[in-house]
mmCIF file of C-alpha atoms in Angstrom:
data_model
loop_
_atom_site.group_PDB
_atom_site.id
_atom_site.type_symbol
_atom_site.label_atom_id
_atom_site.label_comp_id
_atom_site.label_asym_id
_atom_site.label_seq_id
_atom_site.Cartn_x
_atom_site.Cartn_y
_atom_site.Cartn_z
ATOM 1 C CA UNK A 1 -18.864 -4.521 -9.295
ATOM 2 C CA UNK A 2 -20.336 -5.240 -5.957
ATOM 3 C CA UNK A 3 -23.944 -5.110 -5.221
ATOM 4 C CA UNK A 4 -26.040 -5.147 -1.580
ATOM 5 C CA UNK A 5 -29.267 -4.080 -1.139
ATOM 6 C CA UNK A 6 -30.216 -3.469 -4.165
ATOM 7 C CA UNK A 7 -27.347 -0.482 -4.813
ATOM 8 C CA UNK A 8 -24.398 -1.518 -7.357
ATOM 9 C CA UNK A 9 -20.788 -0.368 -6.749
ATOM 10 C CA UNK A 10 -17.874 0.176 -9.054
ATOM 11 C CA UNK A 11 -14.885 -0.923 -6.875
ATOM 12 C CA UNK A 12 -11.475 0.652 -7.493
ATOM 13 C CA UNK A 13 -8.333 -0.756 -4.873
ATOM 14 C CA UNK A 14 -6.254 1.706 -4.803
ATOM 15 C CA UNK A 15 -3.546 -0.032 -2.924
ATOM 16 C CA UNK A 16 -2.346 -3.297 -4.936
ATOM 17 C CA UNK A 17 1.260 -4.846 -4.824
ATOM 18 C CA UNK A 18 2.312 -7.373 -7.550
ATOM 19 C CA UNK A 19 6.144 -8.535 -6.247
ATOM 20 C CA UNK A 20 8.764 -10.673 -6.953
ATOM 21 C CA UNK A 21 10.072 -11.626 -3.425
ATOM 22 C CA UNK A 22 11.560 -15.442 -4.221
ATOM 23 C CA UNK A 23 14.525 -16.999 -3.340
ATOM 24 C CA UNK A 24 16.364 -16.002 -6.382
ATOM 25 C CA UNK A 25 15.762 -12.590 -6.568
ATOM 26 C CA UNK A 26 16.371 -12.132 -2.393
ATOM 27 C CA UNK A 27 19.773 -10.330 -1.844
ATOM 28 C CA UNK A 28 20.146 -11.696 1.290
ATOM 29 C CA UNK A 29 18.540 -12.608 4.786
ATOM 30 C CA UNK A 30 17.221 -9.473 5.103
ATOM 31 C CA UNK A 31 15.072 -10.250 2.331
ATOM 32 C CA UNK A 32 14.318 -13.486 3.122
ATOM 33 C CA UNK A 33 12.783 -12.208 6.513
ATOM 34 C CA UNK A 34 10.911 -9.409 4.746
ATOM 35 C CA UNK A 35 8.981 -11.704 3.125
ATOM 36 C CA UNK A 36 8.561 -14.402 5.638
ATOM 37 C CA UNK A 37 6.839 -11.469 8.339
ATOM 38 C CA UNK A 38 4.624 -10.253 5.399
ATOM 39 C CA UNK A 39 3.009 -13.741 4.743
ATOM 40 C CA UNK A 40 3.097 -14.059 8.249
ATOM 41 C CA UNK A 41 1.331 -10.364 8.466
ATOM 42 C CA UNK A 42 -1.312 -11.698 5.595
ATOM 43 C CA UNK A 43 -1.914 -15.230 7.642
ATOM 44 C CA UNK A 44 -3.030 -12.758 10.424
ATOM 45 C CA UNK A 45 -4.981 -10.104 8.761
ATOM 46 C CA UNK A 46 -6.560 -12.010 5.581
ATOM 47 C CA UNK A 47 -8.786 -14.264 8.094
ATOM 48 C CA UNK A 48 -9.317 -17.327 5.695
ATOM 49 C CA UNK A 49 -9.124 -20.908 6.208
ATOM 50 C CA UNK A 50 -6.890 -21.430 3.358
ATOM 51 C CA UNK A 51 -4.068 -18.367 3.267
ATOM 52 C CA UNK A 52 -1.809 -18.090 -0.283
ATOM 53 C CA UNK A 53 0.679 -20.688 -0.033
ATOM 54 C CA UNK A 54 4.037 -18.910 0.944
ATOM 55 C CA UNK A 55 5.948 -19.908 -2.814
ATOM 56 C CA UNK A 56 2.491 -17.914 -4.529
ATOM 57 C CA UNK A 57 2.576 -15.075 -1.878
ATOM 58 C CA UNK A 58 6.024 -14.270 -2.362
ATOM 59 C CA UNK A 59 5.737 -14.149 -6.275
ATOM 60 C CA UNK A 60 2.782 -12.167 -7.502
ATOM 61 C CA UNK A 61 2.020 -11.883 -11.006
ATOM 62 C CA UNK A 62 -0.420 -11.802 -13.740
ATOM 63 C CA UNK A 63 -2.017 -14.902 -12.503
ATOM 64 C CA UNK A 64 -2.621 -14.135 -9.326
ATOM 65 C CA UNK A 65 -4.083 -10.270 -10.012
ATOM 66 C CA UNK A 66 -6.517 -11.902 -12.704
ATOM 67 C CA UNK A 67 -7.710 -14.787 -10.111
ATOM 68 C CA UNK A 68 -7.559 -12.910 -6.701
ATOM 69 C CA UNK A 69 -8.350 -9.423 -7.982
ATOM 70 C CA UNK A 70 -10.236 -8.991 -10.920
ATOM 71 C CA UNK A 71 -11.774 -12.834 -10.972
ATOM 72 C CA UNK A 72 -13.723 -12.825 -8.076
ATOM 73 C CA UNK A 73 -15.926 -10.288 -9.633
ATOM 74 C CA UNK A 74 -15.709 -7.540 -6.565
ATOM 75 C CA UNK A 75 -12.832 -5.112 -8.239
ATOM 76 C CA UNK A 76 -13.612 -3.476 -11.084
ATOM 77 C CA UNK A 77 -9.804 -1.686 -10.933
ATOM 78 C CA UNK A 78 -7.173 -1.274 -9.387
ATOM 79 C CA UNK A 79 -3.722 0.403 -8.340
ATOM 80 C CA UNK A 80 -0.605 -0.794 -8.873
ATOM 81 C CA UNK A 81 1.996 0.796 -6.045
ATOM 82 C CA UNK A 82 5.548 -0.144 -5.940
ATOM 83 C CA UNK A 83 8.264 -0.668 -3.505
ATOM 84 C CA UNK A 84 11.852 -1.347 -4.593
ATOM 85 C CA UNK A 85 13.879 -2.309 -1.940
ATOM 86 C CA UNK A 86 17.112 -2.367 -3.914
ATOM 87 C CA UNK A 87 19.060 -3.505 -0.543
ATOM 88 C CA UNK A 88 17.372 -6.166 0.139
ATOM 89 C CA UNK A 89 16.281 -7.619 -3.745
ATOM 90 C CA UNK A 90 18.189 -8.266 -6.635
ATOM 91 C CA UNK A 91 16.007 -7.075 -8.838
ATOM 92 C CA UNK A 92 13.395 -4.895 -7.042
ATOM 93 C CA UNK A 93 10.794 -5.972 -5.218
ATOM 94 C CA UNK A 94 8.040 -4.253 -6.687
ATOM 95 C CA UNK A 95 9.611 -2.253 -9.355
ATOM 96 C CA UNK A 96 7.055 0.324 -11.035
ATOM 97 C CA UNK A 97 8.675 -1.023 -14.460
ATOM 98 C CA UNK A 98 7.242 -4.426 -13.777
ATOM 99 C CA UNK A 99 3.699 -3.304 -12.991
ATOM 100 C CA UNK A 100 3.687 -0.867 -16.098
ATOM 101 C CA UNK A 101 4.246 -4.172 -17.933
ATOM 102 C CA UNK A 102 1.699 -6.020 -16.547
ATOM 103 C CA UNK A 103 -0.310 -3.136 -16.775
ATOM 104 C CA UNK A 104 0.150 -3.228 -20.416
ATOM 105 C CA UNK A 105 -1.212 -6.240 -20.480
ATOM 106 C CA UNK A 106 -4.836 -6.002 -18.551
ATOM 107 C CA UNK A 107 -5.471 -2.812 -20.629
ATOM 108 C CA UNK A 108 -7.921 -0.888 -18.698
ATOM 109 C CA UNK A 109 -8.085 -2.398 -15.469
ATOM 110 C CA UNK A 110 -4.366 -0.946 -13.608
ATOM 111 C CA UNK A 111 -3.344 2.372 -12.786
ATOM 112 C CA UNK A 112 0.871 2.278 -12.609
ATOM 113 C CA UNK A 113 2.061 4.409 -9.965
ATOM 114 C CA UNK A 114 6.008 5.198 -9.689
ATOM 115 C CA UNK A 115 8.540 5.138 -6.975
ATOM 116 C CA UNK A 116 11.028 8.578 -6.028
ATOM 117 C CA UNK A 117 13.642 8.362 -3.431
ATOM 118 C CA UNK A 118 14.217 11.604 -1.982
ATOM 119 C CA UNK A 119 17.466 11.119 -1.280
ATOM 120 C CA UNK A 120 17.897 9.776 -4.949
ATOM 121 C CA UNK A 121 19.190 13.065 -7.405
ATOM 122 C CA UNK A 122 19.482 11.288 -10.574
ATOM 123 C CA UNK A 123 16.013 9.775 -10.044
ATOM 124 C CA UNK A 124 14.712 13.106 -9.189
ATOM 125 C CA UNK A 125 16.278 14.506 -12.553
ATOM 126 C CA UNK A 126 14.812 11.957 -14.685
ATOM 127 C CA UNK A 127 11.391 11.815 -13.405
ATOM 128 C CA UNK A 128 9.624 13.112 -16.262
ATOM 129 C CA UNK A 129 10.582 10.911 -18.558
ATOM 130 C CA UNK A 130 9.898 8.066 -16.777
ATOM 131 C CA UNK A 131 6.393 9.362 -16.065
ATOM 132 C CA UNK A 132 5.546 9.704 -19.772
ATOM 133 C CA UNK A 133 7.458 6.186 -20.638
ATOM 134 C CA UNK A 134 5.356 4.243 -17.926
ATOM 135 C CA UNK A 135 2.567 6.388 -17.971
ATOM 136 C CA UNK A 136 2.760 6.832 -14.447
ATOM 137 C CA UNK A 137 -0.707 8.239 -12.745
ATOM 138 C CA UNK A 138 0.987 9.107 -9.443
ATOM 139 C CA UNK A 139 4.210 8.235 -7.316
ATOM 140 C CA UNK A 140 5.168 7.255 -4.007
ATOM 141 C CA UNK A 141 7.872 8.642 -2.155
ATOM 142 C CA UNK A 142 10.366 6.071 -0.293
ATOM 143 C CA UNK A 143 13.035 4.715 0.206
ATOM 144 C CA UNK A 144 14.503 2.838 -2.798
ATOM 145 C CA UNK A 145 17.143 0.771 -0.523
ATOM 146 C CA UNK A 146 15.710 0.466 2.724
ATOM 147 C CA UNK A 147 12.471 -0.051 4.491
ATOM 148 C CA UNK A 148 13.787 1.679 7.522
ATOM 149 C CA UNK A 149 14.799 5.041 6.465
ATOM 150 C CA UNK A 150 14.190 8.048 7.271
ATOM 151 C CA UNK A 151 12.258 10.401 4.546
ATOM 152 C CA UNK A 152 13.331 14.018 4.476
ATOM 153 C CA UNK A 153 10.454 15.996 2.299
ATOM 154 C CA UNK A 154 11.880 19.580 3.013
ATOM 155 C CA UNK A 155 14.422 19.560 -0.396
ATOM 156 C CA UNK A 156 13.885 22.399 -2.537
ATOM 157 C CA UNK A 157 14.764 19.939 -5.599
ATOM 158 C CA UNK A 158 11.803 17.291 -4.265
ATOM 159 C CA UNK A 159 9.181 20.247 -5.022
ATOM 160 C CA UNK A 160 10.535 20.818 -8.536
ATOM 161 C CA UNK A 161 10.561 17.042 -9.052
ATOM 162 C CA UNK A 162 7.294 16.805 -7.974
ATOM 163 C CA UNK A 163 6.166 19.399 -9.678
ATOM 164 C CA UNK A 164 7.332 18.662 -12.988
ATOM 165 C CA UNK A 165 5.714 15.027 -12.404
ATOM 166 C CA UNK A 166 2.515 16.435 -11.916
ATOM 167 C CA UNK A 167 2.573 18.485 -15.266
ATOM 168 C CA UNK A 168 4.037 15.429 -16.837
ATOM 169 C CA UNK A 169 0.827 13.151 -15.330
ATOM 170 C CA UNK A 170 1.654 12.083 -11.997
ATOM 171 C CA UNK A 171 -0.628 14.453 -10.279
ATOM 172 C CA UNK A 172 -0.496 11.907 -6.936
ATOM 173 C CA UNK A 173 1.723 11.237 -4.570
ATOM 174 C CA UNK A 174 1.524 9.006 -1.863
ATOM 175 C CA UNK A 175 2.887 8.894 1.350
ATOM 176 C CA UNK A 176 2.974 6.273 4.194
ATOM 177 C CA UNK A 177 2.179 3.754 1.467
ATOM 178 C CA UNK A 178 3.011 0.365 0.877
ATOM 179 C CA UNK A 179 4.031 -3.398 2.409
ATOM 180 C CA UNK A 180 5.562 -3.045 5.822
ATOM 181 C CA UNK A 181 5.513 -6.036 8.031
ATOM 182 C CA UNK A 182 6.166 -3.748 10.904
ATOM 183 C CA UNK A 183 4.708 -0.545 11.215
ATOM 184 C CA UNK A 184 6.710 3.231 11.990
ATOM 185 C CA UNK A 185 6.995 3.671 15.108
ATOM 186 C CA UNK A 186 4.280 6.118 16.651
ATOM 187 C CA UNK A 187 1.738 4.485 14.435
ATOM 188 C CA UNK A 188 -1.694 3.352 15.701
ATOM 189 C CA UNK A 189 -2.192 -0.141 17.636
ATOM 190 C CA UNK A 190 -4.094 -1.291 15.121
ATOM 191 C CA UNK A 191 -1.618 -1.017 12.844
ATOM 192 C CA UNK A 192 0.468 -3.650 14.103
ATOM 193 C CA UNK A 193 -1.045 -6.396 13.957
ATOM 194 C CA UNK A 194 0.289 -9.563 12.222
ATOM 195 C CA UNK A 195 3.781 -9.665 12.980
ATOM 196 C CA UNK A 196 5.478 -9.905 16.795
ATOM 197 C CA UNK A 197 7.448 -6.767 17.432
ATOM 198 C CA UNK A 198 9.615 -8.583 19.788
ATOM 199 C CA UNK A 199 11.655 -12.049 19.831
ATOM 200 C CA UNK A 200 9.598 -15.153 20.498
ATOM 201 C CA UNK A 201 10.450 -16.423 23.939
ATOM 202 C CA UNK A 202 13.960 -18.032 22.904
ATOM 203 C CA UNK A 203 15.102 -14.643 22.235
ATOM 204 C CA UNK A 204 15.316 -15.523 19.115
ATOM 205 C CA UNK A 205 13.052 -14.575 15.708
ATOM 206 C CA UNK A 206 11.744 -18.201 14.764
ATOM 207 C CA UNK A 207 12.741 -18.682 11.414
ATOM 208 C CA UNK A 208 10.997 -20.367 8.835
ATOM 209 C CA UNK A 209 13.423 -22.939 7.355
ATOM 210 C CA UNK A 210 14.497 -25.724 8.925
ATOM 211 C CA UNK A 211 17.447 -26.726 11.174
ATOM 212 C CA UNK A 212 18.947 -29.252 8.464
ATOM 213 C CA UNK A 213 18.796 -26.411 5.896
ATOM 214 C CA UNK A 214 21.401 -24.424 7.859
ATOM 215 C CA UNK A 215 24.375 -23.790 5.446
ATOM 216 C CA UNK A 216 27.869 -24.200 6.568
ATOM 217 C CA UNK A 217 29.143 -20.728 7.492
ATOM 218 C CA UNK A 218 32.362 -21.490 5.950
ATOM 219 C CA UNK A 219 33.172 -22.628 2.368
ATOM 220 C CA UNK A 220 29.413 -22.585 1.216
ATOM 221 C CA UNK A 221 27.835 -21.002 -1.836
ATOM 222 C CA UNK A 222 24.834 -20.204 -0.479
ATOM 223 C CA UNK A 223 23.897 -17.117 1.792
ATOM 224 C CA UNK A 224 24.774 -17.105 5.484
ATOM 225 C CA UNK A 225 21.398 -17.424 7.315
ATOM 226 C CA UNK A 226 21.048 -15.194 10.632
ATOM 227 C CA UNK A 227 18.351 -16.382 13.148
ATOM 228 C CA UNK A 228 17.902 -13.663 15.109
ATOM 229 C CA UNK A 229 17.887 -10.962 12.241
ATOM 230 C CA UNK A 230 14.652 -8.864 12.486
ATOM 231 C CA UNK A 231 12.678 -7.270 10.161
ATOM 232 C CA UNK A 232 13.296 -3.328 9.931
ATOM 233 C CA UNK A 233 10.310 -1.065 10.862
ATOM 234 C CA UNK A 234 8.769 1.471 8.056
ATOM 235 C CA UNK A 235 10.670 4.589 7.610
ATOM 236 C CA UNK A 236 9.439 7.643 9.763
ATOM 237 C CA UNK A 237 8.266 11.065 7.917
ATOM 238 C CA UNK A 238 7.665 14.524 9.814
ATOM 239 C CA UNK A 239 4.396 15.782 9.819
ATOM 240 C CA UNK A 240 5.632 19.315 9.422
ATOM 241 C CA UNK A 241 7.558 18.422 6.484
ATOM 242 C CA UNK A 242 4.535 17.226 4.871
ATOM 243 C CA UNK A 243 2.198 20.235 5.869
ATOM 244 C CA UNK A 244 4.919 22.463 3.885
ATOM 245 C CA UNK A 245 5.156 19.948 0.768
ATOM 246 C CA UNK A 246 1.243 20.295 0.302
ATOM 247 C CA UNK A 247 0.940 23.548 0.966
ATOM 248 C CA UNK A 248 3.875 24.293 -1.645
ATOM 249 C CA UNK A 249 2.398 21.955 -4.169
ATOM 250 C CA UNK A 250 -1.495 22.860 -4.339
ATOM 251 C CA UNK A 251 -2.323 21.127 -7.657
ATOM 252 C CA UNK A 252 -0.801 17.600 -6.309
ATOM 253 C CA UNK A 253 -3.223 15.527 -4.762
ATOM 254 C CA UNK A 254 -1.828 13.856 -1.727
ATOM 255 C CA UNK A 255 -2.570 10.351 -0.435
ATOM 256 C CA UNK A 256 -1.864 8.837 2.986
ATOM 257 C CA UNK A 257 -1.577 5.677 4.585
ATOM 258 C CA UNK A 258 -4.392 5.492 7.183
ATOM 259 C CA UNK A 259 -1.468 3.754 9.633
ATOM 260 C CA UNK A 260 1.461 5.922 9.144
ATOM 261 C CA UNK A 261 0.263 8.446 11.751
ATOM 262 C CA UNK A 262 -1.346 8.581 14.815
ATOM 263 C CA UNK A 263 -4.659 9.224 14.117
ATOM 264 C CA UNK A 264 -5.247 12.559 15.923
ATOM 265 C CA UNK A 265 -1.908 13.810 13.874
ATOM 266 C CA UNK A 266 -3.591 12.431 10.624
ATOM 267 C CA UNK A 267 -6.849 13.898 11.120
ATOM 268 C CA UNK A 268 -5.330 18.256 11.607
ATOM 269 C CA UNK A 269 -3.749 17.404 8.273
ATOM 270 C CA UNK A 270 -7.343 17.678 6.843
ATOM 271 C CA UNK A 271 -7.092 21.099 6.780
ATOM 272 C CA UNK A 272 -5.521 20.623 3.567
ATOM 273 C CA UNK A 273 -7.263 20.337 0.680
ATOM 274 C CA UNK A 274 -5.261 18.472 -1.079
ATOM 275 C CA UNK A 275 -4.459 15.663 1.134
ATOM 276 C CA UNK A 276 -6.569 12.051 0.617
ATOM 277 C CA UNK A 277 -6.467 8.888 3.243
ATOM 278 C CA UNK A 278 -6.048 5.331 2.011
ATOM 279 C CA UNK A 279 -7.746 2.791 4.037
ATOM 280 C CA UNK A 280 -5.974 0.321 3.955
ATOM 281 C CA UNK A 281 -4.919 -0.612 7.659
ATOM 282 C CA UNK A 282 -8.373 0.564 9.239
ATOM 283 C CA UNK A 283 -9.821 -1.569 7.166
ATOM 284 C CA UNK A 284 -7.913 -4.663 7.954
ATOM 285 C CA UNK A 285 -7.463 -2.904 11.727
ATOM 286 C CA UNK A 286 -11.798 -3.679 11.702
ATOM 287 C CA UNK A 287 -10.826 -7.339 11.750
ATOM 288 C CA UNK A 288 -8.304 -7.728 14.553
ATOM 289 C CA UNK A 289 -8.621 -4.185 16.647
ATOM 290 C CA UNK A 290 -12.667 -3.888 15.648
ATOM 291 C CA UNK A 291 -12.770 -0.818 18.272
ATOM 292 C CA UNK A 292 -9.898 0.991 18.322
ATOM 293 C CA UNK A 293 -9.982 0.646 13.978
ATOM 294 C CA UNK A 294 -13.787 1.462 14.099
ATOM 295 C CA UNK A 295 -12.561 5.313 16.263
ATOM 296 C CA UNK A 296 -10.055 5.939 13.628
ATOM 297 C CA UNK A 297 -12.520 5.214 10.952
ATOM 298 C CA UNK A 298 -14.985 7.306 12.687
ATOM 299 C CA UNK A 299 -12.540 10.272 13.061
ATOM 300 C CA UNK A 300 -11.678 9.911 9.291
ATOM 301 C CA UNK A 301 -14.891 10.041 8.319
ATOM 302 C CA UNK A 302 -15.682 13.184 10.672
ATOM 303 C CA UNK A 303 -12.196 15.458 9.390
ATOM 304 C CA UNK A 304 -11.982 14.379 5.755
ATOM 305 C CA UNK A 305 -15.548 12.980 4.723
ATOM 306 C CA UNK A 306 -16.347 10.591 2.233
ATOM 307 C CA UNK A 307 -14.967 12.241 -0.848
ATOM 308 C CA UNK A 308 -11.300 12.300 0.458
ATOM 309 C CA UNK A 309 -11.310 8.403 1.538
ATOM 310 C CA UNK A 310 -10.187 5.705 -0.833
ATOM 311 C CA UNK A 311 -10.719 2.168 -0.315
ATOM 312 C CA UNK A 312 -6.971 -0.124 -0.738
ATOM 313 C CA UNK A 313 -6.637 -4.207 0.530
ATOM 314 C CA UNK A 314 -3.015 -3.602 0.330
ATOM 315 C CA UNK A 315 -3.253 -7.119 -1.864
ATOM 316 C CA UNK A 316 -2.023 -9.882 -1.609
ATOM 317 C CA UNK A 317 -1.271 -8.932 2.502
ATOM 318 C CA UNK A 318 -5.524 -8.776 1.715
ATOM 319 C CA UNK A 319 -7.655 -10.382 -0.350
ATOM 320 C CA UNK A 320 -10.237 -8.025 -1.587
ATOM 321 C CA UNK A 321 -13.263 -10.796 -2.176
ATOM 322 C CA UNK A 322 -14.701 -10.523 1.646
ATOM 323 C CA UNK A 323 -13.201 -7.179 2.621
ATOM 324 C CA UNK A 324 -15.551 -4.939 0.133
ATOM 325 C CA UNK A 325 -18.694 -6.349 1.642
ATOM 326 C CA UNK A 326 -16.902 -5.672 5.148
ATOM 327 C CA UNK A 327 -16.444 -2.237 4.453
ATOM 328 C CA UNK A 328 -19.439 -1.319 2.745
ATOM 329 C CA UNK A 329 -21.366 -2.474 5.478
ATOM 330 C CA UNK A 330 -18.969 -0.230 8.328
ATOM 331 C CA UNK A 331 -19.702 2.628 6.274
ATOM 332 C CA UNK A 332 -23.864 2.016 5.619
ATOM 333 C CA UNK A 333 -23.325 1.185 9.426
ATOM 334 C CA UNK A 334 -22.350 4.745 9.883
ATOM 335 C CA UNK A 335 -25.667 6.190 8.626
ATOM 336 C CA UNK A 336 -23.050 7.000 4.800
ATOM 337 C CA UNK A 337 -25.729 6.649 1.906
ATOM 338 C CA UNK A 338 -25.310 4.940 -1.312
ATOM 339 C CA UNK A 339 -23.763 7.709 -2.961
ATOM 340 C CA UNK A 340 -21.143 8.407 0.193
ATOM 341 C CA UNK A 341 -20.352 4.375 -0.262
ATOM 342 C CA UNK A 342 -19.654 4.802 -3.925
ATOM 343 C CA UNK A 343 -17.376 7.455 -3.179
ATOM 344 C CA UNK A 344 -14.907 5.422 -1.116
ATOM 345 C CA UNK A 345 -15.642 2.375 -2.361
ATOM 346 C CA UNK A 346 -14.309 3.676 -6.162
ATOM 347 C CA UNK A 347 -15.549 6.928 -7.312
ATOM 348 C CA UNK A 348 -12.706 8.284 -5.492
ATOM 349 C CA UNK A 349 -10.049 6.874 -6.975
ATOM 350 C CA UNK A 350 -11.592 6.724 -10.165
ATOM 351 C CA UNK A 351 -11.234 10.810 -10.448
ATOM 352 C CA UNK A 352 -7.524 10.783 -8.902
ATOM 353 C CA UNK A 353 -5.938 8.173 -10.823
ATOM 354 C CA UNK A 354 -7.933 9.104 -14.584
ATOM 355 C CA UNK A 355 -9.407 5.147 -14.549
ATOM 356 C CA UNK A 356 -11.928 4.050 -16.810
ATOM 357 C CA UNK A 357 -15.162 3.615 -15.237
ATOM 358 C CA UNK A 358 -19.044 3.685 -16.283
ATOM 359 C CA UNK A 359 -19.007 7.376 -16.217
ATOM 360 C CA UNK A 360 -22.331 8.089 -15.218
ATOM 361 C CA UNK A 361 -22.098 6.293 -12.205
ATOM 362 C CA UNK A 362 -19.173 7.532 -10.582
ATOM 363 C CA UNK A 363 -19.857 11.164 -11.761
ATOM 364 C CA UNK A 364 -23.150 10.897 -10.043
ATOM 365 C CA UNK A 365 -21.771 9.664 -7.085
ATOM 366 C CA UNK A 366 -19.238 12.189 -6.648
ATOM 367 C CA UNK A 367 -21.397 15.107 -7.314
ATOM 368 C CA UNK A 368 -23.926 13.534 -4.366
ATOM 369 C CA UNK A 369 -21.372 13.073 -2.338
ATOM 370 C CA UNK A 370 -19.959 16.592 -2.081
#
């Protein structure tokens, strides 16, 4: 719970990655380099003196959510969202069966959220069950091989999937949602920041091991190394497609990535009623882009108000400690009240993902807010 002047908070992130992105479990360079521009991405945006070491940022567990997270005394709760990756990982790189067992094990304090591939029929047909076995408050539609690809949303079967999710528990799906090292492209500025889009000035990607570790290319056991692979950008998703999904799906509650769009594109989808915004770049956009991210925010605020805004440090890319203090003050900056605050800070999230929370608190809040 965070407290300034005088006004108490219950703080729910609602955008919280716990990954598996080591050596053994990479499938490749690919994955190597995915998780080398994502530290690099957190080095940038986290601001601290003393980033996570690179061997505890590419493997976060129980540990780490219990002494980043929920230690530091600033999150109350949080959301779990995953991101498998299947091309890239052995295993998954956030697998939505990991975090429902870590989940299991801090009892109270993580909402699970699920992962559905468009593309992916069988997953599509055995959604429901997975919902109910996981307990699955919402899901996230992407790609389950590839950052890069393209989502199509405008499948008759997705609704029905969806659909039956919603009735099953999963009443929220996300969109535009996740780790990316580099952003779609069309996205805000702001977005961007952490990782070079282009080649350092050898033409080259600078990789992070070093020369001597170069395997022989022929005859060795161990994965061939390119230098100049780059990262893959996030996949894109048509705006259109997504005005017909809500539209055809009024009792899901839709959440969006604050940098997927272009913010004047993001903003006419507020027409919806259905649709939320996750903070997560603007809020980390405050610290490297402070005007451009401080517009956005201001247009957010403006189409959707406070009660359709959720807070999200997109941890471990962000560590939450500093960047609830940081936020509460942009919005009390912004003439929001207490009860406004409360709303984005937690309340919000605490309604759409059915988290415990002192009841009278965030009821009050949300009922002020409106």
């Amino acid at each position: 719970m965070y407290e300034v002047g005088g006004e108490r908070y219950v703080v729910v992130d609602a955008h919280v990655h716990a990954w598996d992105g080591s050596p053994h479990n990479q499938a490749g360079p690919a994955g190597e380099q995915f998780v080398a521009d994502l530290h690099h991405r957190h080095r940038a945006l986290d601001r601290s003196p003393r980033p996570i070491p690179f061997d505890e940022f590419a493997a976060v567990g129980e540990r780490s959510l219990v002494t980043d997270l929920l230690g530091r005394g600033h999150v109350d709760r949080a959301v779990l969202q995953p991101l498998g990756l299947g091309a890239l990982f052995v295993l998954g790189f956030a697998p939505s069966a990991w975090s429902a067992e870590l989940a299991e094990g801090l009892a109270g304090r993580f909402a699970v959220t699920g992962e559905l591939d468009p593309a992916d029929e069988g997953g599509r047909r055995g959604i429901v069950a997975r919902v109910r076995r996981e307990d699955l408050r919402g899901l996230s539609l992407t790609s389950g091989t590839r950052p890069e690809a393209r989502l199509e949303l405008d499948d008759p079967a997705l609704r029905r999937a969806l659909g039956r999710a919603e009735q099953a528990g999963a009443a929220v799906v996300h969109l535009g949602v996740g780790a990316v090292a580099h952003p779609a492209a069309g996205a805000p500025a702001w977005s961007h920041g952490g990782v070079p889009e282009r080649p350092t000035g050898s033409g080259r990607v600078r990789a992070r091991w070093p020369s001597w570790a170069e395997p022989v290319r022929s005859g060795s056991a161990l994965p061939v190394r390119e230098r100049d692979a780059r990262p893959a950008p996030a996949g894109r998703i048509d705006p259109g497609q997504v005005r017909v999904l809500v539209s055809a799906l009024p009792r899901v509650r839709f959440v969006l990535g604050a940098g997927w769009l272009p913010t004047p594109v993001l903003t006419r989808l507020a027409q919806l009623p259905g649709v939320h915004v996750l903070l997560t770049e603007v809020l980390a956009g405050l610290r490297t882009h402070p005007r451009e991210a401080g517009e956005a925010l201001d247009a957010l605020l403006a189409a959707f108000g406070p009660e359709r805004l959720l807070f999200g440090s997109g941890y471990p890319l962000v560590r939450p400690e500093r960047l609830v203090g940081e936020t509460a003050s942009a919005l009390l900056a912004r003439g929001l009240g207490p009860s406004a605050v409360q709303a984005v800070l937690g309340a919000n999230a605490a309604r759409l993902y059915r988290l415990p929370v002192p009841e009278a608190l965030v009821a009050h809040s949300v009922a002020r807010a409106r």
